[in-house]
PDB file of C-alpha atoms and ligand atoms in Angstrom:
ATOM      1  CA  UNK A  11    -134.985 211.655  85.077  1.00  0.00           C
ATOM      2  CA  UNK A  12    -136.012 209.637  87.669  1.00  0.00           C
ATOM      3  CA  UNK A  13    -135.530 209.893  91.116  1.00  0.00           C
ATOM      4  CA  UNK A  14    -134.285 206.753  93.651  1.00  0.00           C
ATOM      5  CA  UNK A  15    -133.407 206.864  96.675  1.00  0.00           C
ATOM      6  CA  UNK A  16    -129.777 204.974  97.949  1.00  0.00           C
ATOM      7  CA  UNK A  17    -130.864 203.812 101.453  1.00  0.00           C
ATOM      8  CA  UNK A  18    -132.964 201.229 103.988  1.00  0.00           C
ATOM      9  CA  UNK A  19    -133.625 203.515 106.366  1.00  0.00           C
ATOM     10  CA  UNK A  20    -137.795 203.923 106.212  1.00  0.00           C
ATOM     11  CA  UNK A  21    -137.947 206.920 107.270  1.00  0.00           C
ATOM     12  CA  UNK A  22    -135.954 208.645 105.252  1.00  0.00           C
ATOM     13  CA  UNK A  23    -138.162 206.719 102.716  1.00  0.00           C
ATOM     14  CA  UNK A  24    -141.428 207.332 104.019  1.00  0.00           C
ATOM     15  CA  UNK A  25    -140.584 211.360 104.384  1.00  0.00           C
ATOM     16  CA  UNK A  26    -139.428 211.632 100.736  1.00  0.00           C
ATOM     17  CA  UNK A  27    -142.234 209.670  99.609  1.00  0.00           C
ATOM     18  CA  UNK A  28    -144.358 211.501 101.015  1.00  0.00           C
ATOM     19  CA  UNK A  29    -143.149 214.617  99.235  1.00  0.00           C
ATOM     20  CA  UNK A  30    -144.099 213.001  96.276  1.00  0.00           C
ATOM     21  CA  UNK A  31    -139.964 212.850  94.861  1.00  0.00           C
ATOM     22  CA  UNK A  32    -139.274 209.065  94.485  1.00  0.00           C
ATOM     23  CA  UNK A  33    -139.667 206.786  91.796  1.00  0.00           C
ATOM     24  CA  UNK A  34    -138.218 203.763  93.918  1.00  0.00           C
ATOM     25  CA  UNK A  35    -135.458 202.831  96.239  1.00  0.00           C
ATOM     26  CA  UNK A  36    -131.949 201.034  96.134  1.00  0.00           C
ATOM     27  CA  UNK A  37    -130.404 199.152  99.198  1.00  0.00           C
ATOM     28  CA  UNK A  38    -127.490 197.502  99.026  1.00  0.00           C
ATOM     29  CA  UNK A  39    -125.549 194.664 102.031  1.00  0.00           C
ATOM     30  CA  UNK A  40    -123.815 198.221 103.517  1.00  0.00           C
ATOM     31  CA  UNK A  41    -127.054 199.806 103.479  1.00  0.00           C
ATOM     32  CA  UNK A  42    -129.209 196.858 105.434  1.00  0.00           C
ATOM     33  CA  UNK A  43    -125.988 196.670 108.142  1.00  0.00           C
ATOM     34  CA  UNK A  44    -126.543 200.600 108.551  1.00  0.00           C
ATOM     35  CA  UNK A  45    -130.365 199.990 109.100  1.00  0.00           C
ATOM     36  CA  UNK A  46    -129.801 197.150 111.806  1.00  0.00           C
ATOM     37  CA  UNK A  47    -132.821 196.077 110.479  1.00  0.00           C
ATOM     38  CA  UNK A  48    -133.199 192.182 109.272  1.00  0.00           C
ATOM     39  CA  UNK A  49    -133.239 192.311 105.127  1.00  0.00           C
ATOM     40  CA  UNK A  50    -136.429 190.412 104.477  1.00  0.00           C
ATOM     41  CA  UNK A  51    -138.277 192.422 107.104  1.00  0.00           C
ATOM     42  CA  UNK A  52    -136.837 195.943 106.114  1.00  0.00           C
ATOM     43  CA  UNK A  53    -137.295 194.975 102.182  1.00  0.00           C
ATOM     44  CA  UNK A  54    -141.064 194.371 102.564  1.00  0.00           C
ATOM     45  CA  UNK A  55    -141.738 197.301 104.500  1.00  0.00           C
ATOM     46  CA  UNK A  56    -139.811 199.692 101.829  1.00  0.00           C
ATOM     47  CA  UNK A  57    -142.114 197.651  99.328  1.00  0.00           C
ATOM     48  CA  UNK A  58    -145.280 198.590 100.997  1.00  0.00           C
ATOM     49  CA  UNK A  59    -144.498 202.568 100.722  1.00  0.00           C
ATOM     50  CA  UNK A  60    -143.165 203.031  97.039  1.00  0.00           C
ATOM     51  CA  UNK A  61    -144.646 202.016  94.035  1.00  0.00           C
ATOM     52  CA  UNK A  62    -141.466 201.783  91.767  1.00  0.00           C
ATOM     53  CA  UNK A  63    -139.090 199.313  92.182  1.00  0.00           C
ATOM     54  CA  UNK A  64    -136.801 198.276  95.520  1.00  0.00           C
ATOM     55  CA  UNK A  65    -134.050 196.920  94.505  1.00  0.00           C
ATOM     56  CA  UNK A  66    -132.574 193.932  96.994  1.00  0.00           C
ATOM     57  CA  UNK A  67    -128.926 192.246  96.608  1.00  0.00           C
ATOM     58  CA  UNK A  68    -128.130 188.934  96.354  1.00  0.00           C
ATOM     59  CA  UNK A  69    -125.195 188.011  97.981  1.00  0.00           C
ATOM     60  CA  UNK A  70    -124.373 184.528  96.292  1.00  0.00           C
ATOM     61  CA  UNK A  71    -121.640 184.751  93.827  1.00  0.00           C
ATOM     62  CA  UNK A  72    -122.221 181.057  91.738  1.00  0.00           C
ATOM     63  CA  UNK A  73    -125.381 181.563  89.490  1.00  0.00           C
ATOM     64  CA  UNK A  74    -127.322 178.229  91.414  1.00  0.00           C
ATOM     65  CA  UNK A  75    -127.308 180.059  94.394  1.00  0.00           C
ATOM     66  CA  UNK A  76    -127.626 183.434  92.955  1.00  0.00           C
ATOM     67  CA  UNK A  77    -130.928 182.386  90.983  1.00  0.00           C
ATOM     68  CA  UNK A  78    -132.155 180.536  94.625  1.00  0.00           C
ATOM     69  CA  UNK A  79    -131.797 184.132  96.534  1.00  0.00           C
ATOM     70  CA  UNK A  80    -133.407 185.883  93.734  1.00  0.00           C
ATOM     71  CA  UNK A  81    -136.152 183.949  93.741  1.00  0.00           C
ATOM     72  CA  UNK A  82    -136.460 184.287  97.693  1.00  0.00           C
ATOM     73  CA  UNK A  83    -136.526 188.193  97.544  1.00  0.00           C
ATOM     74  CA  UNK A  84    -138.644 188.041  94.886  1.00  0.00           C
ATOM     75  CA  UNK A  85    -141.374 186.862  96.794  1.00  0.00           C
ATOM     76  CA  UNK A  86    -140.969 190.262  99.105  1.00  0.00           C
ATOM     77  CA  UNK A  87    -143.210 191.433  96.576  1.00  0.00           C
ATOM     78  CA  UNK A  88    -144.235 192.682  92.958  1.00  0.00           C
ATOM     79  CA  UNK A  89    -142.231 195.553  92.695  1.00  0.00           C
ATOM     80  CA  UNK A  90    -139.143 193.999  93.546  1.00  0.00           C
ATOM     81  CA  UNK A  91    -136.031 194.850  91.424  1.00  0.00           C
ATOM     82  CA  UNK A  92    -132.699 191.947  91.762  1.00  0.00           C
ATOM     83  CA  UNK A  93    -129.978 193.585  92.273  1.00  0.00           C
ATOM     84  CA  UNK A  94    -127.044 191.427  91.037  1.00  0.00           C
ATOM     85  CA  UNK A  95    -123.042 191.780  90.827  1.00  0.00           C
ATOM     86  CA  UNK A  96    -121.160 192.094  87.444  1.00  0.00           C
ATOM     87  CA  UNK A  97    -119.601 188.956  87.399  1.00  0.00           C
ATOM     88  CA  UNK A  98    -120.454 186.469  84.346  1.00  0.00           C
ATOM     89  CA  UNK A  99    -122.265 184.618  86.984  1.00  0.00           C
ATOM     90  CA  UNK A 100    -124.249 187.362  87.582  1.00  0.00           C
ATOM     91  CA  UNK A 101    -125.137 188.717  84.436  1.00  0.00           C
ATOM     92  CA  UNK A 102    -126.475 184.717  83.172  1.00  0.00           C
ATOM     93  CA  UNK A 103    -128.450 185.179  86.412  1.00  0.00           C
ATOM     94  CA  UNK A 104    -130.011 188.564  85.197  1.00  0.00           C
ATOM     95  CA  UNK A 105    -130.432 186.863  81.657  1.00  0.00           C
ATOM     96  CA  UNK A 106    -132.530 184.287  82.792  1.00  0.00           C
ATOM     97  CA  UNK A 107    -134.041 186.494  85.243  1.00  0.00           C
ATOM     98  CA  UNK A 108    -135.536 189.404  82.919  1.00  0.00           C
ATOM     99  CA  UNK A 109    -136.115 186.435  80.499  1.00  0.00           C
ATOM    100  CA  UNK A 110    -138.570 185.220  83.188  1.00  0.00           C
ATOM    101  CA  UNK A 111    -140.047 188.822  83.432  1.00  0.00           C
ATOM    102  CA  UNK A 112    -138.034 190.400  86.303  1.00  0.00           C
ATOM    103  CA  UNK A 113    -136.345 193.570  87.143  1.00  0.00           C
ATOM    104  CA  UNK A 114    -133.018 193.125  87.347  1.00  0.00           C
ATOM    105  CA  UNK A 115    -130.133 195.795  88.563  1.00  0.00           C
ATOM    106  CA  UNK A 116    -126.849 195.296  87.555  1.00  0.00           C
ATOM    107  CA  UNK A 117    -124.689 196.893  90.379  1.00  0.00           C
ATOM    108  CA  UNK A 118    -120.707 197.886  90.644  1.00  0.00           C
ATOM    109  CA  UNK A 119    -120.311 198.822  87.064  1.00  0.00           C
ATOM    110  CA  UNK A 120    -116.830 200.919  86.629  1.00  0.00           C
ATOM    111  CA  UNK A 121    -116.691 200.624  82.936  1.00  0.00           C
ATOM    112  CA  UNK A 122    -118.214 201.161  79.827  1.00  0.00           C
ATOM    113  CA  UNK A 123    -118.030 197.526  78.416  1.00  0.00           C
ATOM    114  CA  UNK A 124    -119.405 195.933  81.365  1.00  0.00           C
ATOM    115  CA  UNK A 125    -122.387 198.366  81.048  1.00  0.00           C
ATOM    116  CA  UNK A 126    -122.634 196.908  77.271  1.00  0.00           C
ATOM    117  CA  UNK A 127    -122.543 193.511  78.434  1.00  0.00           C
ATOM    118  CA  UNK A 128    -125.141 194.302  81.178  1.00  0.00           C
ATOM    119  CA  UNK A 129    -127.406 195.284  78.178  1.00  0.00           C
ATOM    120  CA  UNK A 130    -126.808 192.672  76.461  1.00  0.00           C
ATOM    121  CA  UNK A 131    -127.765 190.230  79.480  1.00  0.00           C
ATOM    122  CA  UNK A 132    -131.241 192.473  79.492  1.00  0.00           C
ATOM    123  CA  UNK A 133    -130.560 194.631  82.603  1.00  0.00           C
ATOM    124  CA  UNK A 134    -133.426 196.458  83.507  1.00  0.00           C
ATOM    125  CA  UNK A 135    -130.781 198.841  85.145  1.00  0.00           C
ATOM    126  CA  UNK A 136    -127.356 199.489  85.077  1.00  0.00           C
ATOM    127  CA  UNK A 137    -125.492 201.037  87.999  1.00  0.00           C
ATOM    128  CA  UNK A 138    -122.570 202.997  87.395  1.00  0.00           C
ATOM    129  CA  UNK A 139    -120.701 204.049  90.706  1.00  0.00           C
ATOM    130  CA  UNK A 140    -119.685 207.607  90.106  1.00  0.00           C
ATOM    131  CA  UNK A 141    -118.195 208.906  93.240  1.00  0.00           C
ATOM    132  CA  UNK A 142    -116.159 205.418  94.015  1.00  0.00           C
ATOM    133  CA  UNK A 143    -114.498 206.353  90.218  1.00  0.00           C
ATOM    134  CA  UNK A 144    -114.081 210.140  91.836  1.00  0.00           C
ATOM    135  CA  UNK A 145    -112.501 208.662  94.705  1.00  0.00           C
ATOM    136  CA  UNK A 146    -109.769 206.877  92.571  1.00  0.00           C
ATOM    137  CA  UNK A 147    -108.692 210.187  90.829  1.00  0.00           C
ATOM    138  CA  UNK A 148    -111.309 209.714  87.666  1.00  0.00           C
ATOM    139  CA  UNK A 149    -114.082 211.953  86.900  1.00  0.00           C
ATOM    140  CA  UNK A 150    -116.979 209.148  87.065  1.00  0.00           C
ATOM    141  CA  UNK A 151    -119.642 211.281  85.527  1.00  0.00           C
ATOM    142  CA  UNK A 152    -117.762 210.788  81.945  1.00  0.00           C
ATOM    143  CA  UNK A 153    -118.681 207.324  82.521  1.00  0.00           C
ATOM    144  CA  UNK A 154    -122.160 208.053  82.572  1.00  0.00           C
ATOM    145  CA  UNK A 155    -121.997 209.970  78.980  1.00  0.00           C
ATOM    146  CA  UNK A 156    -119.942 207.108  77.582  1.00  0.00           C
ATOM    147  CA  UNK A 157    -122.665 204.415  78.150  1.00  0.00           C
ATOM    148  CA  UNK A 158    -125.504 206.959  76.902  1.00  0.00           C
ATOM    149  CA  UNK A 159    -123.598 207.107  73.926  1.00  0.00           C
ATOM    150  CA  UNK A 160    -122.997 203.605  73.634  1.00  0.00           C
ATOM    151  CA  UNK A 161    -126.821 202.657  74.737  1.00  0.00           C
ATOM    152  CA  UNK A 162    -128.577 205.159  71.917  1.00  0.00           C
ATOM    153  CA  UNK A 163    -125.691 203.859  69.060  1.00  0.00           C
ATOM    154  CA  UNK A 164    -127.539 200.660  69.833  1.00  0.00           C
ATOM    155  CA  UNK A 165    -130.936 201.510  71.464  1.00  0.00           C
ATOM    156  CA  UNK A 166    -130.796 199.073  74.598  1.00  0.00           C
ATOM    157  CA  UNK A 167    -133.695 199.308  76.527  1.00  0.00           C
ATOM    158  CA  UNK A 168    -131.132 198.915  79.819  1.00  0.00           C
ATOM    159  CA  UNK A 169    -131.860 202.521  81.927  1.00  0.00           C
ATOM    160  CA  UNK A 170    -128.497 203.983  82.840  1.00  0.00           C
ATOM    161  CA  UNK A 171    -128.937 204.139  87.283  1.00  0.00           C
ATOM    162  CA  UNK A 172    -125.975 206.679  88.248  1.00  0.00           C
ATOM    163  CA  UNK A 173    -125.190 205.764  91.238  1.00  0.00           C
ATOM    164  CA  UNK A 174    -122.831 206.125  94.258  1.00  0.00           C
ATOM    165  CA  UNK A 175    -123.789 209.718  94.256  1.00  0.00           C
ATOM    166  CA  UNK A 176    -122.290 211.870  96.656  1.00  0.00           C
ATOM    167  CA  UNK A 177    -123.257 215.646  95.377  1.00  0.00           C
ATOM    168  CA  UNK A 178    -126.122 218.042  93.986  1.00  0.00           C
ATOM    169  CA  UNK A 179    -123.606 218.684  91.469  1.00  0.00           C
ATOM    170  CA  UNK A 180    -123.459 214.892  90.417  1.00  0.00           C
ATOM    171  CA  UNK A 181    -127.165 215.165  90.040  1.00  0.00           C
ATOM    172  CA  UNK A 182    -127.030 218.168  87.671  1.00  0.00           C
ATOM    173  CA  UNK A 183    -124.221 216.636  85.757  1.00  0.00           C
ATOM    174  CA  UNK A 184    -125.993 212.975  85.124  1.00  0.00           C
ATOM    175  CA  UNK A 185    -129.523 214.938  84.265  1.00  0.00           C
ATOM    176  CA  UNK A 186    -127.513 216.964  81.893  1.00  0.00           C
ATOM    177  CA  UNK A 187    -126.012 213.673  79.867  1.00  0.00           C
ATOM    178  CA  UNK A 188    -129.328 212.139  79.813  1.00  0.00           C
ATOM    179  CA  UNK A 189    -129.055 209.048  82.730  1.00  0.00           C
ATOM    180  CA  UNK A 190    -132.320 207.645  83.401  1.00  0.00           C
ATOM    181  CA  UNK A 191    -132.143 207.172  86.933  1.00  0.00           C
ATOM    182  CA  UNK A 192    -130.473 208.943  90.154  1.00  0.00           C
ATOM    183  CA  UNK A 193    -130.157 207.141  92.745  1.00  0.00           C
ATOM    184  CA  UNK A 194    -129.272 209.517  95.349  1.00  0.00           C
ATOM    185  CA  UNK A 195    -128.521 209.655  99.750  1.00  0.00           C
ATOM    186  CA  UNK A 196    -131.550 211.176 101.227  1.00  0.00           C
ATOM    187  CA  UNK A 197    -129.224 213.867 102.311  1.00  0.00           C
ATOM    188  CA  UNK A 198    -128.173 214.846  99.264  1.00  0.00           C
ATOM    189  CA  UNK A 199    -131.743 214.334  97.272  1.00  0.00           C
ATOM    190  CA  UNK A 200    -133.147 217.289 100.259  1.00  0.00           C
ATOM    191  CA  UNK A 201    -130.086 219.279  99.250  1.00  0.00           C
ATOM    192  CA  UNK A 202    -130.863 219.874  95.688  1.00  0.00           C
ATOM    193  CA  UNK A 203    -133.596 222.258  96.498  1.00  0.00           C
ATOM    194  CA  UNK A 204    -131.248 224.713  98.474  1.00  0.00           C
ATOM    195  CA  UNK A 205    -129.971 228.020  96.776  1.00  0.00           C
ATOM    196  CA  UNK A 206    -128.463 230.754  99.192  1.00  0.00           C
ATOM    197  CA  UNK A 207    -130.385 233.676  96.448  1.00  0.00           C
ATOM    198  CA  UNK A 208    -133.719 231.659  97.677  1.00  0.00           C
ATOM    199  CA  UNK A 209    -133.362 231.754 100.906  1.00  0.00           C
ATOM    200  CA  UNK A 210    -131.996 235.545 100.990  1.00  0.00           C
ATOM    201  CA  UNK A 211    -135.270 236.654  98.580  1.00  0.00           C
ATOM    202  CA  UNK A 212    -137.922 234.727 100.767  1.00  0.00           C
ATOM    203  CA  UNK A 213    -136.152 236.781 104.246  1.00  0.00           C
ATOM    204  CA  UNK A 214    -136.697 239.738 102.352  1.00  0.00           C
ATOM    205  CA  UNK A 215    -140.172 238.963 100.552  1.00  0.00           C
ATOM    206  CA  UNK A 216    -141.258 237.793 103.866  1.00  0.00           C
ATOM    207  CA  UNK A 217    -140.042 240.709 105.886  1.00  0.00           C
ATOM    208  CA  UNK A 218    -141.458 243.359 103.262  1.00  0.00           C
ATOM    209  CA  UNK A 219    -145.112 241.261 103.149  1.00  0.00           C
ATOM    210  CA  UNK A 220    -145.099 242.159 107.241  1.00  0.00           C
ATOM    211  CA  UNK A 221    -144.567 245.744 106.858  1.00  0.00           C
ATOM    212  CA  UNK A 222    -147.717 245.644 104.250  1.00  0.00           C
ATOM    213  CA  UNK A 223    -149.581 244.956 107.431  1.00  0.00           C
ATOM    214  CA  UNK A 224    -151.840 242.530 104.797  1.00  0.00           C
ATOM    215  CA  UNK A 225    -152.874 238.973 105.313  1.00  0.00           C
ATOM    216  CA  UNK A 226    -154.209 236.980 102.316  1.00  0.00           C
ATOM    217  CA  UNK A 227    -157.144 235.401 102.821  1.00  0.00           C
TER     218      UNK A 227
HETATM  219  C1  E4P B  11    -126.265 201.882  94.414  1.00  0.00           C
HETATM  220  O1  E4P B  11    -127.144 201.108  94.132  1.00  0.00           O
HETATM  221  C2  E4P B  11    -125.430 201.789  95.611  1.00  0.00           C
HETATM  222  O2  E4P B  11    -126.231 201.338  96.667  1.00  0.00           O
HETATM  223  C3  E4P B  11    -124.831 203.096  96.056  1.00  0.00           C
HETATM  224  O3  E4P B  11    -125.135 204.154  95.177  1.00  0.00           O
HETATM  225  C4  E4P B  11    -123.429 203.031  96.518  1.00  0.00           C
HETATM  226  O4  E4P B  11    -122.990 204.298  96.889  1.00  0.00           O
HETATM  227  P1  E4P B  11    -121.658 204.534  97.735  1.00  0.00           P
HETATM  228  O5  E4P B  11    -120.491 204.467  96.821  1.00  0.00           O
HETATM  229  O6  E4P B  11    -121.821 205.916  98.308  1.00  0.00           O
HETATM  230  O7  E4P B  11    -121.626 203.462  98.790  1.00  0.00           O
END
């Protein structure tokens, strides 16, 4: 599974990148207001430290002007992925878009037949929001295991992003149905390597190595 990461903030990027963990980014309008930084500025500089794709959002919602700001962020640079809303608008947008070569990311997906008709518009990615579903009383992760199903009974090339993350636990649970793509907070990415038994056997290894007196090396 590959690893995203859901935020604009560059160095959060830069860190996790540099740990070798990240396959590419997402941002999102909520995420460039966070960043106070200005979106074409913040999107190239993102670009310039992963290799995978960045996805950027248009904000249009009529496919004219949808198709103009897609072409505008995709001169950030290469690895540019278009983020784009599940609307019909959108998802003409992100056929003529991957039709012309393009990553596309279709975002805000709550159900399984919009994921279907994201595929069938040629999404690159889908994004299903898992813990905006868990906040509305649902278990969102089932989501993700209904659109694997559907994806492999047709074998769409679309990658399944689970998204909206908000646990390790989520992470565990999409890896375990088979989702392509995490896209997880920084937070939450650094929090999947904690385990209270680790952190209790390297006190103990570490105190036991001092009494040995020994130094390797
Ligand atoms: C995904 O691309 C979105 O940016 C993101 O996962 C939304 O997460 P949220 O529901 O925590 O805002």
């Amino acid at each position: 599974m590959k690893f995203f990461v859901d935020t604009a903030d560059v160095k959060d990027i830069r860190e996790l990148n540099d740990l070798g963990l990240l396959d590419g980014v997402t941002t999102n309008p909520s995420l460039i207001l966070k960043s106070g930084r200005d979106i074409m500025e913040v999107t190239k500089e993102i670009c310039g430290i992963v290799e995978g794709p960045v996805s950027a959002e248009v904000t249009a919602m009529d496919y004219a002007e949808i198709m103009r700001e897609a072409d505008v962020l995709s001169k950030i640079a290469d690895n540019i992925c278009i983020k784009l809303p599940l609307t019909l608008d959108g998802l003409k947008a992100c056929k003529a878009l991957t039709s012309d070569g393009r990553q596309t990311n279709v975002t805000l997906c709550f159900s399984a037949n919009q994921a279907l008709l994201a595929a069938k518009a040629g999404a690159t990615f889908i994004s299903p929001f898992i813990g905006r579903l868990d906040d509305m009383g649902f278990d969102g992760v089932e989501l993700i295991a209904e659109i694997r199903h559907i994806y492999d009974n047709y074998g769409f090339d679309t990658e399944i992003l689970a998204a909206s993350i908000r646990t390790p636990d989520h992470v565990k649970r999409v890896a375990l149905i088979g989702a392509d793509v995490a896209t997880i907070p920084p937070a939450t990415l650094k929090a999947l390597v904690k385990h209270p038994l680790t952190d209790k056997g390297l006190e103990q290894f570490l105190a036991d190595w001092a009494k040995t007196g020994q130094k390797i090396g």
